[in-house]
Coordinates of C-alpha atoms and ligand atoms in Angstrom, one line a residue:
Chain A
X1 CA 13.5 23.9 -19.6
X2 CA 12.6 23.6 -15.8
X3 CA 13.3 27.0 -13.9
X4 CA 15.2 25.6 -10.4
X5 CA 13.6 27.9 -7.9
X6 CA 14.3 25.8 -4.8
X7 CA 17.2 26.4 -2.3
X8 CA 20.8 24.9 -3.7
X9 CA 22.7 24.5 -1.1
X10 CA 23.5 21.0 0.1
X11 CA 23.7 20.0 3.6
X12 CA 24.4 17.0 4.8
X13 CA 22.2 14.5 6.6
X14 CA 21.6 10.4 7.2
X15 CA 18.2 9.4 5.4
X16 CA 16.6 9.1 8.4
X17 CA 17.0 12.7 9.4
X18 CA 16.2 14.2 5.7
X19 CA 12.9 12.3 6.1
X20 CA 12.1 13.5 9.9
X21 CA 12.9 16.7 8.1
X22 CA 10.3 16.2 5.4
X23 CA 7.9 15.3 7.6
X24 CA 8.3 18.4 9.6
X25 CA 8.2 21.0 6.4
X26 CA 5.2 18.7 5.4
X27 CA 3.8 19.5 9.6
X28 CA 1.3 17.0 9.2
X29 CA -2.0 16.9 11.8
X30 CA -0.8 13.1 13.0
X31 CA 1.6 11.5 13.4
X32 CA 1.1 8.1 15.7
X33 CA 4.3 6.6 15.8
X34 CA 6.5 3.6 17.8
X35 CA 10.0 3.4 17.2
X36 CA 11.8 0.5 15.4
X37 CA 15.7 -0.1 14.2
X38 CA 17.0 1.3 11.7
X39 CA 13.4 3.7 11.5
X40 CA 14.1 5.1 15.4
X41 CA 15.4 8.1 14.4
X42 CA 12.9 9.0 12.4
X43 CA 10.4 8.7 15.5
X44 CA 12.9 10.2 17.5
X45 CA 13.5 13.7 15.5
X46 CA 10.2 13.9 14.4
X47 CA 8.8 14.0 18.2
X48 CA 11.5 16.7 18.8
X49 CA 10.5 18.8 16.2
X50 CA 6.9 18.2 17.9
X51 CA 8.2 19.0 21.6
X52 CA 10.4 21.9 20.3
X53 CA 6.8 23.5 18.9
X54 CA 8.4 23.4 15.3
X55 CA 5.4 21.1 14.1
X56 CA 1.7 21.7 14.8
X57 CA 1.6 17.9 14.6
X58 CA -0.8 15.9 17.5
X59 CA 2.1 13.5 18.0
X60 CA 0.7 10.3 19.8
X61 CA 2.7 7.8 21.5
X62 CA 1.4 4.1 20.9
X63 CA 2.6 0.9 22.5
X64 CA 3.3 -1.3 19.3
X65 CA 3.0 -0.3 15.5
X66 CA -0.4 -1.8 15.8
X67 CA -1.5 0.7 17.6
X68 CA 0.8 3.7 15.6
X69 CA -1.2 2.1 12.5
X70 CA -4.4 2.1 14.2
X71 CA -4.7 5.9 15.6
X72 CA -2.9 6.4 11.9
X73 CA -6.2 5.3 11.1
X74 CA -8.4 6.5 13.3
X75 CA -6.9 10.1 12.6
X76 CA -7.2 9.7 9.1
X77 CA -11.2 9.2 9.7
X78 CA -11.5 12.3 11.5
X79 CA -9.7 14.1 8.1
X80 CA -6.4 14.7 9.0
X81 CA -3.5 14.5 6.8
X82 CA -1.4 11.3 9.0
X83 CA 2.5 10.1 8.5
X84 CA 4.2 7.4 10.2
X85 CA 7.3 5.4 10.4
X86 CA 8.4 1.9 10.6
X87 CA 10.6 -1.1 9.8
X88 CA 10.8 -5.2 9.5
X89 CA 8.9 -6.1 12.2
X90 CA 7.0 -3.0 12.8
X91 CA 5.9 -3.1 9.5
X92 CA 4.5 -6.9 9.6
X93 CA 3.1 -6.2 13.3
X94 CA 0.7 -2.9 11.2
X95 CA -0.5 -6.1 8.7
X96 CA -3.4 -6.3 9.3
X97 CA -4.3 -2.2 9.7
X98 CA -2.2 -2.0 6.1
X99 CA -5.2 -3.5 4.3
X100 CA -7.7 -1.6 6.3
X101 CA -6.1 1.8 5.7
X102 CA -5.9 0.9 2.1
X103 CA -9.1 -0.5 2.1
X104 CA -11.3 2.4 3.9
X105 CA -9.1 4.5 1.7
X106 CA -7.1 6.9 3.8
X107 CA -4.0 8.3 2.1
X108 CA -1.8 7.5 5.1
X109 CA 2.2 8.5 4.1
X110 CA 4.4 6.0 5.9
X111 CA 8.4 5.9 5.7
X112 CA 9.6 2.5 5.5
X113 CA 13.1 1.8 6.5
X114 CA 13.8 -1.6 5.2
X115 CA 15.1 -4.0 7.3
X116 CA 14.8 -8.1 7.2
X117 CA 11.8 -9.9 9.1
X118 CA 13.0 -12.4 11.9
X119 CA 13.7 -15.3 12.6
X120 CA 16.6 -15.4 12.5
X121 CA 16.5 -12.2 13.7
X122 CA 18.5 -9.5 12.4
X123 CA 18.3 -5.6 12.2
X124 CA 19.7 -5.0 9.0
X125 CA 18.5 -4.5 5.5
X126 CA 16.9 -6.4 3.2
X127 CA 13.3 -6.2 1.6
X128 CA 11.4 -8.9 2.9
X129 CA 9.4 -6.3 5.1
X130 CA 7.9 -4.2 2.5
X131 CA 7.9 -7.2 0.2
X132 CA 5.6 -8.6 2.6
X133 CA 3.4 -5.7 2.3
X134 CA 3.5 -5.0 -1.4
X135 CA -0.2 -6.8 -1.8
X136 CA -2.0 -4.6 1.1
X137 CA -2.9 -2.4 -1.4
X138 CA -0.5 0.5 -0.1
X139 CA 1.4 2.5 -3.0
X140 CA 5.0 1.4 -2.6
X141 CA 8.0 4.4 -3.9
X142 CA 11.7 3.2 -3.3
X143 CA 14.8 5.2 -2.6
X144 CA 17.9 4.6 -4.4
X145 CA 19.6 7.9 -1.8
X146 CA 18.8 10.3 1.5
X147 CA 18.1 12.5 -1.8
X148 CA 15.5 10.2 -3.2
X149 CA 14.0 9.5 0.0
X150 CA 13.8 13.1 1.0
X151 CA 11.7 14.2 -2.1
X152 CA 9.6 11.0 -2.5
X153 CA 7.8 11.9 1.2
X154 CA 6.9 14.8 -0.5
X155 CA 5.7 13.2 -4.0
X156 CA 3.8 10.7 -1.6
X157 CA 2.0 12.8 0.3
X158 CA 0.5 14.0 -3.2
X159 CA 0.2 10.7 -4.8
X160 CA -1.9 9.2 -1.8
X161 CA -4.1 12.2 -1.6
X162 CA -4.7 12.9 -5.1
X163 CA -8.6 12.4 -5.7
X164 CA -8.3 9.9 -8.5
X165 CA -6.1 7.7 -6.2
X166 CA -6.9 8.6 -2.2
X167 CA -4.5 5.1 -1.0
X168 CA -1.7 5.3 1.2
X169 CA 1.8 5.3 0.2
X170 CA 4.9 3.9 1.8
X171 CA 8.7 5.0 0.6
X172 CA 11.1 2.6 1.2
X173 CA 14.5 3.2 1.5
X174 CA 17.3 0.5 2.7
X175 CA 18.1 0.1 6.5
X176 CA 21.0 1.1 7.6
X177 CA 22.5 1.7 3.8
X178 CA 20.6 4.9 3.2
X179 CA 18.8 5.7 6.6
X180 CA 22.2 6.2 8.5
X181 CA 24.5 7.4 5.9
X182 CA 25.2 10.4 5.4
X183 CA 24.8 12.1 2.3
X184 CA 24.1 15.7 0.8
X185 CA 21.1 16.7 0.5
X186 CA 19.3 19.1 -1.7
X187 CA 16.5 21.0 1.1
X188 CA 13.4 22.5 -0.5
X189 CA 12.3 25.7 0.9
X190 CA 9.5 25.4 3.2
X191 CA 7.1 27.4 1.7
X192 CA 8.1 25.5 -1.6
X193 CA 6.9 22.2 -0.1
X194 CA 3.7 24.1 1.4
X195 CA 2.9 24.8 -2.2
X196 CA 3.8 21.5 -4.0
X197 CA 1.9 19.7 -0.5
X198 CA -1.3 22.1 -0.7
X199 CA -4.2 21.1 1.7
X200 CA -5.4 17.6 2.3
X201 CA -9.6 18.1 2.2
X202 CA -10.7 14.7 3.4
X203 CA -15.1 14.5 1.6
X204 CA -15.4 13.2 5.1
X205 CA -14.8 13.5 8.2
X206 CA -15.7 11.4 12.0
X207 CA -15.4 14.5 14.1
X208 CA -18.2 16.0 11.7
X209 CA -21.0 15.3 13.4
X210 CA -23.2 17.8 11.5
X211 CA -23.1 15.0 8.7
X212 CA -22.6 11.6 10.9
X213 CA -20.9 9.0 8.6
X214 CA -20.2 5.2 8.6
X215 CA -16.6 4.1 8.0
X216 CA -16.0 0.1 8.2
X217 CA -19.6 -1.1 7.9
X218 CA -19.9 -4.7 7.6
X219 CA -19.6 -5.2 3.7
X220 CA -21.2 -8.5 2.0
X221 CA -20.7 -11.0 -1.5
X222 CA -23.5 -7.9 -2.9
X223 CA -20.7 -4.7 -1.7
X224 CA -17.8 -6.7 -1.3
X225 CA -16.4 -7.2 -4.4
X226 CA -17.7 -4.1 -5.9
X227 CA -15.7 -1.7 -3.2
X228 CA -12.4 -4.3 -4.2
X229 CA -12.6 -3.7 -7.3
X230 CA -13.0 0.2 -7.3
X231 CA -9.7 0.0 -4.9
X232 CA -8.0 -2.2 -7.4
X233 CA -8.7 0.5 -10.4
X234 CA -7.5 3.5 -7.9
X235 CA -4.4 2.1 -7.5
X236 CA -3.6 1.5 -11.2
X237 CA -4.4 4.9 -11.4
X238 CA -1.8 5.8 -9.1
X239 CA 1.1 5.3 -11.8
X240 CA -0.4 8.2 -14.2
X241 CA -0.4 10.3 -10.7
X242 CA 2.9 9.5 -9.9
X243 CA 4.3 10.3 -13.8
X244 CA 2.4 13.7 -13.1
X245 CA 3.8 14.7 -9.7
X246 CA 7.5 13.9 -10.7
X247 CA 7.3 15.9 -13.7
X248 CA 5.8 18.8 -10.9
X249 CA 8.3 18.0 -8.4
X250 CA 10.9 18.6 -11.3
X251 CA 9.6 21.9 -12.2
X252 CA 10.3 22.9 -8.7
X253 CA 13.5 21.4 -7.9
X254 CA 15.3 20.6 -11.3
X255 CA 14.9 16.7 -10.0
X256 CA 12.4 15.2 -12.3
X257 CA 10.8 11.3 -11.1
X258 CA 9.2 9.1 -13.5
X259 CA 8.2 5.4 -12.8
X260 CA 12.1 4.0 -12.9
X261 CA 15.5 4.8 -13.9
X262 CA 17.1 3.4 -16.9
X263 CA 20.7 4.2 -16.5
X264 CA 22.6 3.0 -19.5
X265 CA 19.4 0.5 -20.9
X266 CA 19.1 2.4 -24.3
X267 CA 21.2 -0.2 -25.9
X268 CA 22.4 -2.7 -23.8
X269 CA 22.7 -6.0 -24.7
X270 CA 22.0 -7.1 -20.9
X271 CA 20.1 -5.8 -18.3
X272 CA 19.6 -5.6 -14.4
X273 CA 17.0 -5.5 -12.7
X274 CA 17.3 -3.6 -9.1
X275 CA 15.8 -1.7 -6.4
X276 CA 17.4 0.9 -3.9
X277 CA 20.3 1.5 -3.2
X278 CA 22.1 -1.8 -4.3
X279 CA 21.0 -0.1 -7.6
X280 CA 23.5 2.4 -6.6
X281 CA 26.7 -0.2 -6.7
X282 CA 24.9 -1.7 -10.2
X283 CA 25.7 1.7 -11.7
X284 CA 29.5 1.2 -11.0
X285 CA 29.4 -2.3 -11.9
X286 CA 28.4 -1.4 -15.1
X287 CA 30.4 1.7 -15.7
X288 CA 32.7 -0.5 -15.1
X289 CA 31.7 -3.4 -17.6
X290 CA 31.1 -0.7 -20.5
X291 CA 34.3 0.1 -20.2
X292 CA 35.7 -3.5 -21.3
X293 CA 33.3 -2.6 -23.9
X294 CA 30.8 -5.0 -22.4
X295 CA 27.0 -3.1 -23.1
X296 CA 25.1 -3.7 -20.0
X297 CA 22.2 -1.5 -18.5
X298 CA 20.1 -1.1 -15.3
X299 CA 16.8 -0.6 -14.6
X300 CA 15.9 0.7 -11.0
X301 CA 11.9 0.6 -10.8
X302 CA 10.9 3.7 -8.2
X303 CA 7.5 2.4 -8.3
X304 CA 7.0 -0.6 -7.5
X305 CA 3.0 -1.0 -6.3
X306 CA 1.2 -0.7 -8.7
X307 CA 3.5 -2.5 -10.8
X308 CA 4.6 -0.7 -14.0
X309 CA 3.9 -3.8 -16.3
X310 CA 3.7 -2.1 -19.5
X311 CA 6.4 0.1 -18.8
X312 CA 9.0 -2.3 -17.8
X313 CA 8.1 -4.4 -20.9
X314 CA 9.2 -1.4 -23.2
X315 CA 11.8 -0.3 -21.0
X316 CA 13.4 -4.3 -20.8
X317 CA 12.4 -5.3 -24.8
X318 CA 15.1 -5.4 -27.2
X319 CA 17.9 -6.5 -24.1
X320 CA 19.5 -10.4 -24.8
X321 CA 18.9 -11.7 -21.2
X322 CA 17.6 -9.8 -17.9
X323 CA 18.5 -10.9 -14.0
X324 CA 16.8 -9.1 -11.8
X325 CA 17.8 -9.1 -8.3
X326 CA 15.8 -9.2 -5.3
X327 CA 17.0 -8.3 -1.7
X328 CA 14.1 -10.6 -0.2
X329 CA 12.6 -14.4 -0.8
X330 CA 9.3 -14.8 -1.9
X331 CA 9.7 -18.1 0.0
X332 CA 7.6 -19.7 -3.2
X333 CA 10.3 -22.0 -4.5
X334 CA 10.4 -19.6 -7.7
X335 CA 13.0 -16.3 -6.6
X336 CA 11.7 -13.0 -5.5
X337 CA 8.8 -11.1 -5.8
X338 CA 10.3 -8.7 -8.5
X339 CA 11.8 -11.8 -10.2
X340 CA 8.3 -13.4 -10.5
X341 CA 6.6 -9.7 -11.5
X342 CA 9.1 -8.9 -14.4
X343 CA 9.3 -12.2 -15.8
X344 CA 5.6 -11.9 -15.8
X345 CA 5.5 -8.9 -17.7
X346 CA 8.1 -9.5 -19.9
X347 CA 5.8 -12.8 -21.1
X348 CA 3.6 -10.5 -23.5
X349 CA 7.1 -9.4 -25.4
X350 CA 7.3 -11.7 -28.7
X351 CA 10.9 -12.3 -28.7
X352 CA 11.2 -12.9 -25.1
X353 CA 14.7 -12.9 -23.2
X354 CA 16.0 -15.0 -21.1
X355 CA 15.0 -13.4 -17.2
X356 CA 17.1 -14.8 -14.3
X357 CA 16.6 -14.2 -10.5
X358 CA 18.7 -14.1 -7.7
X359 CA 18.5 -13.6 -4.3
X360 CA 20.9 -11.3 -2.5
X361 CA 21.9 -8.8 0.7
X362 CA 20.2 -10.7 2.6
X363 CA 20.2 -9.2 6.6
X364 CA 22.5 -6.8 5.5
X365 CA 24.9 -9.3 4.1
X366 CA 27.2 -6.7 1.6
X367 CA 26.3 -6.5 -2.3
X368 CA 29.6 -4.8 -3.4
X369 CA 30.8 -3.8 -7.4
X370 CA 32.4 -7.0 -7.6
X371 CA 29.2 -9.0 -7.1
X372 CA 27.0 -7.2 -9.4
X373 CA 29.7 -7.1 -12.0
X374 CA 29.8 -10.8 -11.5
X375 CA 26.1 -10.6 -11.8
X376 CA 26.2 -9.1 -15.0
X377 CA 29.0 -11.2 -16.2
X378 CA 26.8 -14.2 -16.3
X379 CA 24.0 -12.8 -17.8
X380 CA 26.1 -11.9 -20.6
X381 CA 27.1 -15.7 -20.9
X382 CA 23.3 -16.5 -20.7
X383 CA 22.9 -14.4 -23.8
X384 CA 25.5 -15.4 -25.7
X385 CA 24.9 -18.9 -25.3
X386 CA 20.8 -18.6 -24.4
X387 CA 21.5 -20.9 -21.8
X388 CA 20.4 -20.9 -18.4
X389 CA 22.1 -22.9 -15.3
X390 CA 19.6 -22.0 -12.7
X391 CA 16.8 -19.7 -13.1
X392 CA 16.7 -18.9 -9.6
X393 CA 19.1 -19.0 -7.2
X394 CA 21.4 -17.2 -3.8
X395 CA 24.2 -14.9 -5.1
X396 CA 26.9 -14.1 -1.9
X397 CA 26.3 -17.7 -0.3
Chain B
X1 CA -14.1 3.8 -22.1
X2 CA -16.9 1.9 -21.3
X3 CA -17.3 1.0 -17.3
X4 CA -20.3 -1.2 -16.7
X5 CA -18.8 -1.2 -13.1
X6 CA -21.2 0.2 -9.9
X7 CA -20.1 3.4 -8.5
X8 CA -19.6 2.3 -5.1
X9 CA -19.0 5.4 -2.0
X10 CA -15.4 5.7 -1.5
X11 CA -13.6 3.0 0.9
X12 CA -17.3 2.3 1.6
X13 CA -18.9 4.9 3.8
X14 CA -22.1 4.9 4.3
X15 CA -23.2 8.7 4.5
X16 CA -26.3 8.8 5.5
X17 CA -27.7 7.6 9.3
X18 CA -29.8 5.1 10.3
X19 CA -29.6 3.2 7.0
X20 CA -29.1 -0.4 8.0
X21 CA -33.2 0.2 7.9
X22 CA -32.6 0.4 3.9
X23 CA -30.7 -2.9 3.6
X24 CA -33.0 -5.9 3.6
X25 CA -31.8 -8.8 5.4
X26 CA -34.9 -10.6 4.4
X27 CA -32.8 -11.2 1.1
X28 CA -30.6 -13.9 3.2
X29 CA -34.0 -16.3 3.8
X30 CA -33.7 -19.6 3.3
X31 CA -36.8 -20.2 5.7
X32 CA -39.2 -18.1 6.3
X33 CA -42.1 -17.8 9.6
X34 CA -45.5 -18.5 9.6
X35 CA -48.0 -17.7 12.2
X36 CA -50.8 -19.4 13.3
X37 CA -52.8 -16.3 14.8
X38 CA -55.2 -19.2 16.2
X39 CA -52.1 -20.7 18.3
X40 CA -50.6 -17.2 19.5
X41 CA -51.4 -16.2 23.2
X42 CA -49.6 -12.4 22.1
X43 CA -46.7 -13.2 24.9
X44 CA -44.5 -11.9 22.9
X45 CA -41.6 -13.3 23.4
X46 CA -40.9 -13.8 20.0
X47 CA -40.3 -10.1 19.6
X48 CA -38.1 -9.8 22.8
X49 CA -36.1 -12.7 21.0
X50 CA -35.8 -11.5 17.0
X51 CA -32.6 -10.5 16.5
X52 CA -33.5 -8.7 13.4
X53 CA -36.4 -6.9 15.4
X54 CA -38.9 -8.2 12.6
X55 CA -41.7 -9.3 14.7
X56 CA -44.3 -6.4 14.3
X57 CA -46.4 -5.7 17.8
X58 CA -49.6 -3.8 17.4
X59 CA -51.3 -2.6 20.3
X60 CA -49.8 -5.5 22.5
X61 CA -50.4 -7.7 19.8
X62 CA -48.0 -10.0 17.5
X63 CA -49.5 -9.3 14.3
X64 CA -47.0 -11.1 11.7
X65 CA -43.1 -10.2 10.5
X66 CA -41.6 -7.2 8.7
X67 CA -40.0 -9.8 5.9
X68 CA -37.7 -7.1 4.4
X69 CA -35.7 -7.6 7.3
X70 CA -36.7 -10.8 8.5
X71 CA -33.7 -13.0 7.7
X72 CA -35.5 -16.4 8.5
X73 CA -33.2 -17.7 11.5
X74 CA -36.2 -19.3 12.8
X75 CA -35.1 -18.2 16.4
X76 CA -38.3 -16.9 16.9
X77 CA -40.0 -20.3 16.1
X78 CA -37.9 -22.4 18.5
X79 CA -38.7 -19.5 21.3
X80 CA -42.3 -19.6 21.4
X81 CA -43.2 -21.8 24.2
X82 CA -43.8 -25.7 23.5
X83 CA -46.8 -25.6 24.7
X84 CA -48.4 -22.9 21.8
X85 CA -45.7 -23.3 18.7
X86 CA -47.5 -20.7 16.8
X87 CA -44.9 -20.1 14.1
X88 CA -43.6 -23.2 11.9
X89 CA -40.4 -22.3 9.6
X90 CA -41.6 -22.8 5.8
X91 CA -39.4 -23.6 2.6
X92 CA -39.2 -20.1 0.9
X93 CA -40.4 -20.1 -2.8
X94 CA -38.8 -18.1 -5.0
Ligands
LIG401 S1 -37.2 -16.0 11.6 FE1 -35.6 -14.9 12.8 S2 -35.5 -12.9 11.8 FE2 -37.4 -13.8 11.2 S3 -38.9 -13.1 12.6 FE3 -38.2 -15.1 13.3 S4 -36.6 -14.5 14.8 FE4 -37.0 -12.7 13.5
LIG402 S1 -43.8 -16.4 20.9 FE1 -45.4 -17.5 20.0 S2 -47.2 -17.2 21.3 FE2 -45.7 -15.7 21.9 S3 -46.2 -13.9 20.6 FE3 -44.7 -15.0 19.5 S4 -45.9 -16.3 18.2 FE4 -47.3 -15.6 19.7

């Protein structure tokens, strides 16, 4: 039995304040930073914890996030623990610094506020910005609530840093939807998160010129590959990390995290596929379904990079028919990226089910009860009669 | 389990200084110099011009390449004057 010994009370705060908030109990030593809708006040409060003297945070001002990214980086080569913030555009301006601070290593913590990627342009949510990302390398959480974006900063910081994994790690949570909402909010004690947080100690560090290293030499076909492929194993490794510090974070909280949510999967006949917080209005929707005695189930992945394969298969076998909904176009001609990954995964199952994608929420267009009932309406149709109309398609179009 | 895999420094630093002197370019040659002592006047501009700084001087004099390092771009045979051409680029044999 897990022994709550963190503060109670709720308060209430949007999901861009709880996560300024986490980064302020977390205090980092940077935090390089250029404000972007929905992500702004996440800059914003942050800096004013950092002008009030309520962080000993070096908070640098950049002009772009290619920049924030860049000193992110820079800072993270001279040892310091490093958090930023971004969204949409932000986010795809950092693309090329994502793969270096993956690559060199540095276990960078960055909120992502999702938000869609112009043109057209538009400031509201959707995925396609950290889709875009999710092969830089960078661990990717997701936030279903201001709660669950609160307490994966935390989980992050400790994922990134742990010394089987040292990658950075983005939580996502939905423009918008979650970052300007309010909601109530479990706080954890500060001294509780200084605990759970410990101290980042880099094996390196620029500033140390007693021992003068090399970060980013020129690496060739001999190193190359090699240095990829340890990278490529670190990252796997991340999942057992992340089982291991949301079982800790549970001891210390009474809110346990594992690598998804089933919510009513154990025996569903269908199931649905969701991240965020359109998983959220799926719970309802089937609530809602199970009452007309219909048996449908969700599965909300929290992790989503690395990719839980194995653990989705397991989770998914046994279920009639799956659609899994994505809130961003791979732009492939075959659905969205989750689409592509589950069905993927689902292909070592013997007695495969039928897996369906669709496309929704785009730009902030609403995904309400009624279209994930309809949703799962269908897919019990596509198991009934095995049948499947279109395997990919738009939903709320 | 069993991880034939090399153990590579993590993200790639390099931890100790100076070592680009440990990794030998001469591994890239295609081509490699020759000299023709009987040609070379010693002006030396072959060493002013190796990129790879694999022309070795000895007391003033060009006496021949470093070929761990020498990478075999052959600028050092197109920069000695027309008139000498003491170094011709030669097939490497492996
Ligand atoms: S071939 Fe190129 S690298 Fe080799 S000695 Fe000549 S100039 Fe230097
Ligand atoms: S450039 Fe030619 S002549 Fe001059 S030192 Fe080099 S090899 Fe000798």
């Amino acid at each position: 039995m897990s022994i709550v010994k963190a503060a109670t009370k709720a308060v209430a705060y949007t999901g861009n304040s709880a996560v300024a908030y986490a980064m302020k109990q977390i205090d980092p030593d940077v935090c390089a930073a250029y404000p972007i809708t929905p992500s702004t006040q996440v800059v914003e409060e942050f800096s004013g914890y950092a002008a009030d003297g309520e962080v000993s945070t070096e908070f640098v001002t950049v002009e772009s996030e290619h920049s924030a990214m860049s000193a992110c980086i820079g800072a993270a080569a001279a040892g310091a623990r490093v958090m930023t913030a971004t969204s949409s555009q932000g986010l795809a301006l950092m693309w090329e610094m994502l793969y270096i601070a993956s690559g060199l290593r540095f276990p960078v913590v960055m909120a992502t506020v999702n938000r869609a990627l112009s043109a057209p342009i538009n400031i509201h949510c959707d995925h396609s910005d950290s889709m875009g990302a999710r092969d830089s390398g960078w661990i990717q959480l997701y936030s279903e609530t201001v709660q669950e974006a609160y307490d994966n900063i935390f989980q992050a910081v400790r994922i990134a840093e742990h010394e089987t994994v040292l990658t950075p790690a983005m939580v996502c949570l939905d423009g918008f939807i979650t970052s300007h909402a309010i909601e109530s909010l479990f706080l954890i004690e500060d001294s509780k998160v200084k605990e759970f947080i410990g101290e980042y100690s880099p094996k390196h560090s620029l500033l140390d010129i007693e021992n003068p290293v090399t970060y980013g030499a020129m690496t060739l076909p001999d190193t190359y590959m090699d240095l990829k492929h340890e990278q490529s194993r670190a990252i796997a490794r991340a999942k057992d990390v992340v089982v291991q510090v949301g079982k800790e974070f549970g001891e210390l909280t009474g809110r346990t995290y594992g690598l998804m949510e089933e919510y009513r999967l154990d025996d569903a006949d269908v199931a649905v596929v969701v991240l965020n917080s359109a998983a959220g209005t799926t719970k309802v929707a089937v609530d809602e379904l199970r009452r007309k005695g219909m048996k449908a189930g969700l599965l909300k992945p929290r992790l989503y990079r690395p990719f839980p394969h194995e653990e989705i298969r397991e989770a998914l076998k046994g279920v009639k028919a799956v659609c899994v909904l994505d809130r961003a176009d791979s732009m492939s001609g075959f659905g969205g990226p989750i689409f592509t990954d589950v069905r993927s995964a689902l292909y070592e199952l013997p007695e495969k089910p039928p897996v369906v994608g669709r496309i929704f929420g785009l730009g902030g267009r609403d995904f309400k009860v009624k279209d994930a009932a309809a949703v799962i309406e269908d897919l019990f149709k596509v198991a009934e009669t095995g049948k499947v109309d279109a395997l990919t398609k738009y939903i709320g179009v | 389990m069993a991880d034939s895999a090399k153990k590579m420094p993590l993200g790639g630093v390099i931890e100790k200084a100076g070592s680009a002197d440990d990794y030998f370019t001469g591994d890239w040659r295609k081509l490699k110099p020759v000299l023709d002592g009987e040609k070379c006047t010693n002006c030396l501009i072959c060493w002013v011009m190796c990129p790879d700084s694999a022309v070795i001087v000895e007391d003033g004099k060009m006496v021949g390449f470093d070929m761990e390092h020498c990478k075999g771009c052959g600028i050092c045979a197109v920069e000695c004057p027309d008139k000498i051409k003491a170094i011709d680029m030669e097939e490497e044999v492996s």
